[in-house]
CSV table of C-alpha atoms and ligand atoms in Angstrom, one decimal:
chain,number,residue,atom,x,y,z
A,190,MET,CA,50.1,204.9,57.8
A,191,HIS,CA,46.8,206.7,57.9
A,192,ASN,CA,47.3,207.7,54.3
A,193,ASN,CA,47.9,204.1,53.2
A,194,LEU,CA,44.9,202.8,55.0
A,195,PHE,CA,42.8,205.5,53.5
A,196,THR,CA,44.0,204.8,50.0
A,197,THR,CA,43.4,201.1,50.4
A,198,THR,CA,39.9,201.7,51.5
A,199,ILE,CA,39.4,203.9,48.6
A,200,LEU,CA,40.7,201.4,46.2
A,201,ILE,CA,38.5,198.7,47.6
A,202,LEU,CA,35.5,201.0,47.2
A,203,PHE,CA,36.7,201.9,43.7
A,204,PHE,CA,36.9,198.3,42.5
A,205,PHE,CA,33.7,197.4,44.3
A,206,SER,CA,31.7,200.2,42.7
A,207,ASN,CA,33.2,199.4,39.4
A,208,TYR,CA,32.2,195.7,39.8
A,209,SER,CA,28.7,196.5,40.9
A,210,ALA,CA,28.2,199.0,38.1
A,211,ALA,CA,29.3,196.4,35.6
A,212,HIS,CA,27.5,193.5,37.0
A,213,ASP,CA,24.3,194.4,38.8
A,214,GLY,CA,24.0,198.1,39.1
A,215,ILE,CA,22.5,197.8,42.6
A,216,GLY,CA,23.1,200.3,45.4
A,217,CYS,CA,25.1,203.5,45.4
A,218,GLY,CA,28.1,202.2,43.4
A,219,ARG,CA,27.2,203.2,40.0
A,220,TRP,CA,29.4,205.3,37.7
A,221,LYS,CA,27.5,208.0,36.0
A,222,PRO,CA,28.9,209.9,33.0
A,223,MET,CA,29.2,213.6,33.6
A,224,LEU,CA,27.2,215.4,30.9
A,225,ASN,CA,28.7,218.8,31.4
A,226,ILE,CA,32.4,218.9,32.0
A,227,THR,CA,32.7,222.6,31.5
A,228,ASN,CA,31.1,223.2,34.9
A,229,PRO,CA,33.6,225.3,36.9
A,230,TRP,CA,33.6,222.9,39.9
A,231,VAL,CA,34.5,219.9,37.8
A,232,VAL,CA,37.2,221.8,36.1
A,233,ASP,CA,38.4,222.8,39.5
A,234,ILE,CA,38.7,219.1,40.5
A,235,GLY,CA,40.6,218.4,37.3
A,236,LYS,CA,43.0,221.2,38.1
A,237,PHE,CA,43.4,219.9,41.6
A,238,ALA,CA,44.3,216.5,40.2
A,239,VAL,CA,47.1,217.9,38.0
A,240,HIS,CA,48.3,220.1,40.8
A,241,GLU,CA,48.5,217.2,43.3
A,242,HIS,CA,50.3,215.1,40.7
A,243,ASN,CA,52.9,217.9,40.2
A,244,LYS,CA,53.4,218.1,43.9
A,245,GLN,CA,53.8,214.3,44.4
A,246,ASP,CA,56.0,213.7,41.4
A,247,HIS,CA,57.8,217.0,41.3
A,248,ALA,CA,56.4,217.4,37.8
A,249,SER,CA,55.2,220.6,36.1
A,250,ILE,CA,52.5,219.7,33.7
A,251,LYS,CA,49.7,222.1,33.1
A,252,PHE,CA,46.0,221.4,33.0
A,253,VAL,CA,44.5,222.1,29.5
A,254,LYS,CA,41.0,220.8,29.7
A,255,LEU,CA,38.7,217.9,30.7
A,256,LEU,CA,38.0,215.4,28.0
A,257,LYS,CA,35.6,213.1,29.9
A,258,GLY,CA,34.3,212.6,33.4
A,259,GLU,CA,32.4,210.0,35.4
A,260,GLN,CA,31.3,210.2,39.0
A,261,VAL,CA,30.1,207.8,41.6
A,262,GLU,CA,28.7,208.4,45.1
A,263,ALA,CA,30.3,206.5,47.9
A,264,ILE,CA,31.9,208.1,51.0
A,265,GLY,CA,32.0,211.5,49.3
A,266,THR,CA,32.0,211.5,45.5
A,267,PHE,CA,34.6,209.9,43.3
A,268,TYR,CA,35.5,211.5,40.0
A,269,ASN,CA,37.1,209.6,37.2
A,270,LEU,CA,38.4,212.4,35.0
A,271,THR,CA,40.2,212.2,31.7
A,272,ILE,CA,42.4,215.3,31.4
A,273,LYS,CA,44.3,216.8,28.6
A,274,THR,CA,47.6,218.2,30.0
A,275,THR,CA,50.7,219.8,28.5
A,276,ASN,CA,54.3,220.3,29.6
A,277,GLY,CA,54.5,223.5,27.6
A,278,SER,CA,55.3,221.9,24.2
A,279,VAL,CA,53.7,218.4,24.1
A,280,ASP,CA,50.1,217.6,25.0
A,281,THR,CA,49.4,214.4,26.9
A,282,THR,CA,46.3,212.7,28.3
A,283,CYS,CA,45.9,211.3,31.7
A,284,TRP,CA,43.1,209.8,33.7
A,285,THR,CA,42.7,210.5,37.4
A,286,LEU,CA,40.6,209.5,40.3
A,287,VAL,CA,39.7,212.1,42.8
A,288,CYS,CA,37.8,211.7,46.0
A,289,ASP,CA,35.9,214.8,47.1
A,290,ASP,CA,33.8,215.1,50.3
A,291,PRO,CA,32.7,218.7,50.7
A,292,PHE,CA,31.1,217.9,54.1
A,293,VAL,CA,34.4,217.1,55.8
A,294,GLN,CA,36.4,219.2,53.3
A,295,VAL,CA,38.5,216.4,52.0
A,296,ARG,CA,39.7,216.3,48.5
A,297,ARG,CA,42.3,213.7,47.5
A,298,LEU,CA,44.0,212.4,44.4
A,299,VAL,CA,43.6,208.7,44.5
A,300,LEU,CA,45.0,207.6,41.2
A,301,PHE,CA,46.9,209.3,38.4
A,302,LYS,CA,47.7,207.4,35.2
A,303,TRP,CA,48.9,208.3,31.8
A,304,PHE,CA,46.8,207.0,29.0
B,103,NAG,C1,27.6,223.6,31.2
B,103,NAG,O1,28.1,224.4,32.3
B,103,NAG,C2,28.5,225.7,31.9
B,103,NAG,C3,29.1,226.4,33.1
B,103,NAG,O2,28.4,226.2,34.3
B,103,NAG,C4,27.3,226.5,31.4
B,103,NAG,O3,27.6,227.8,31.0
B,103,NAG,C5,26.7,225.7,30.3
B,103,NAG,O4,25.5,226.3,29.9
B,103,NAG,C6,26.4,224.3,30.6
B,103,NAG,N1,26.0,223.5,29.4
B,103,NAG,C7,24.9,222.7,29.4
B,103,NAG,C8,24.7,222.0,28.1
B,103,NAG,O5,24.2,222.5,30.4
B,104,NAG,C1,37.7,205.9,34.0
B,104,NAG,O1,37.8,206.5,32.8
B,104,NAG,C2,38.7,205.9,31.9
B,104,NAG,C3,38.7,206.7,30.6
B,104,NAG,O2,37.4,206.9,30.1
B,104,NAG,C4,38.3,204.5,31.7
B,104,NAG,O3,39.2,203.8,30.8
B,104,NAG,C5,38.2,203.7,33.0
B,104,NAG,O4,37.7,202.4,32.8
B,104,NAG,C6,37.3,204.5,33.9
B,104,NAG,N1,37.3,203.8,35.2
B,104,NAG,C7,36.2,203.5,35.8
B,104,NAG,C8,36.3,202.8,37.2
B,104,NAG,O5,35.1,203.7,35.4
B,105,NAG,C1,57.8,217.9,26.9
B,105,NAG,O1,57.7,216.5,26.7
B,105,NAG,C2,58.4,216.1,25.5
B,105,NAG,C3,58.2,214.6,25.3
B,105,NAG,O2,58.4,213.9,26.4
B,105,NAG,C4,59.9,216.5,25.5
B,105,NAG,O3,60.5,216.1,24.3
B,105,NAG,C5,60.0,218.0,25.7
B,105,NAG,O4,61.3,218.4,25.9
B,105,NAG,C6,59.2,218.4,27.0
B,105,NAG,N1,59.1,219.9,27.0
B,105,NAG,C7,59.3,220.6,28.2
B,105,NAG,C8,59.2,222.1,28.1
B,105,NAG,O5,59.5,220.0,29.2
């Protein structure tokens, strides 16, 4: 219940920020490309996304590396990360949305999609 409400709120924020970035760029909802995706803390968020996906879907893919990242400040920070993963033999690419709020120590996988 609480989870669903949270996710819905996130999705609304997500689409709103996407909208404003595309249409007027006013306010805090602006996606910014991440210039350095080798930073350990971004890599950590990418690994978290893969780990959460494995937990939720009983999968066992492995994080390989980040390919691309964008972030937007809302309630906490949202990371749109394109991640290269592998199942041990075949590499795949996914994109994920992670919400991270260090102040309240919340980190959540919001979306996980295969490319
Ligand atoms: C990117 O981050 C890594 C790890 O923090 C650092 O070693 C590297 O110098 C940074 N690269 C650039 C271009 O800032
Ligand atoms: C997130 O990144 C993917 C891959 O670059 C892109 O297709 C998608 O539009 C991005 N989403 C947002 C909300 O920026
Ligand atoms: C990885 O995925 C490929 C394609 O879906 C599959 O053929 C292969 O058996 C998988 N390998 C492992 C180790 O799960």
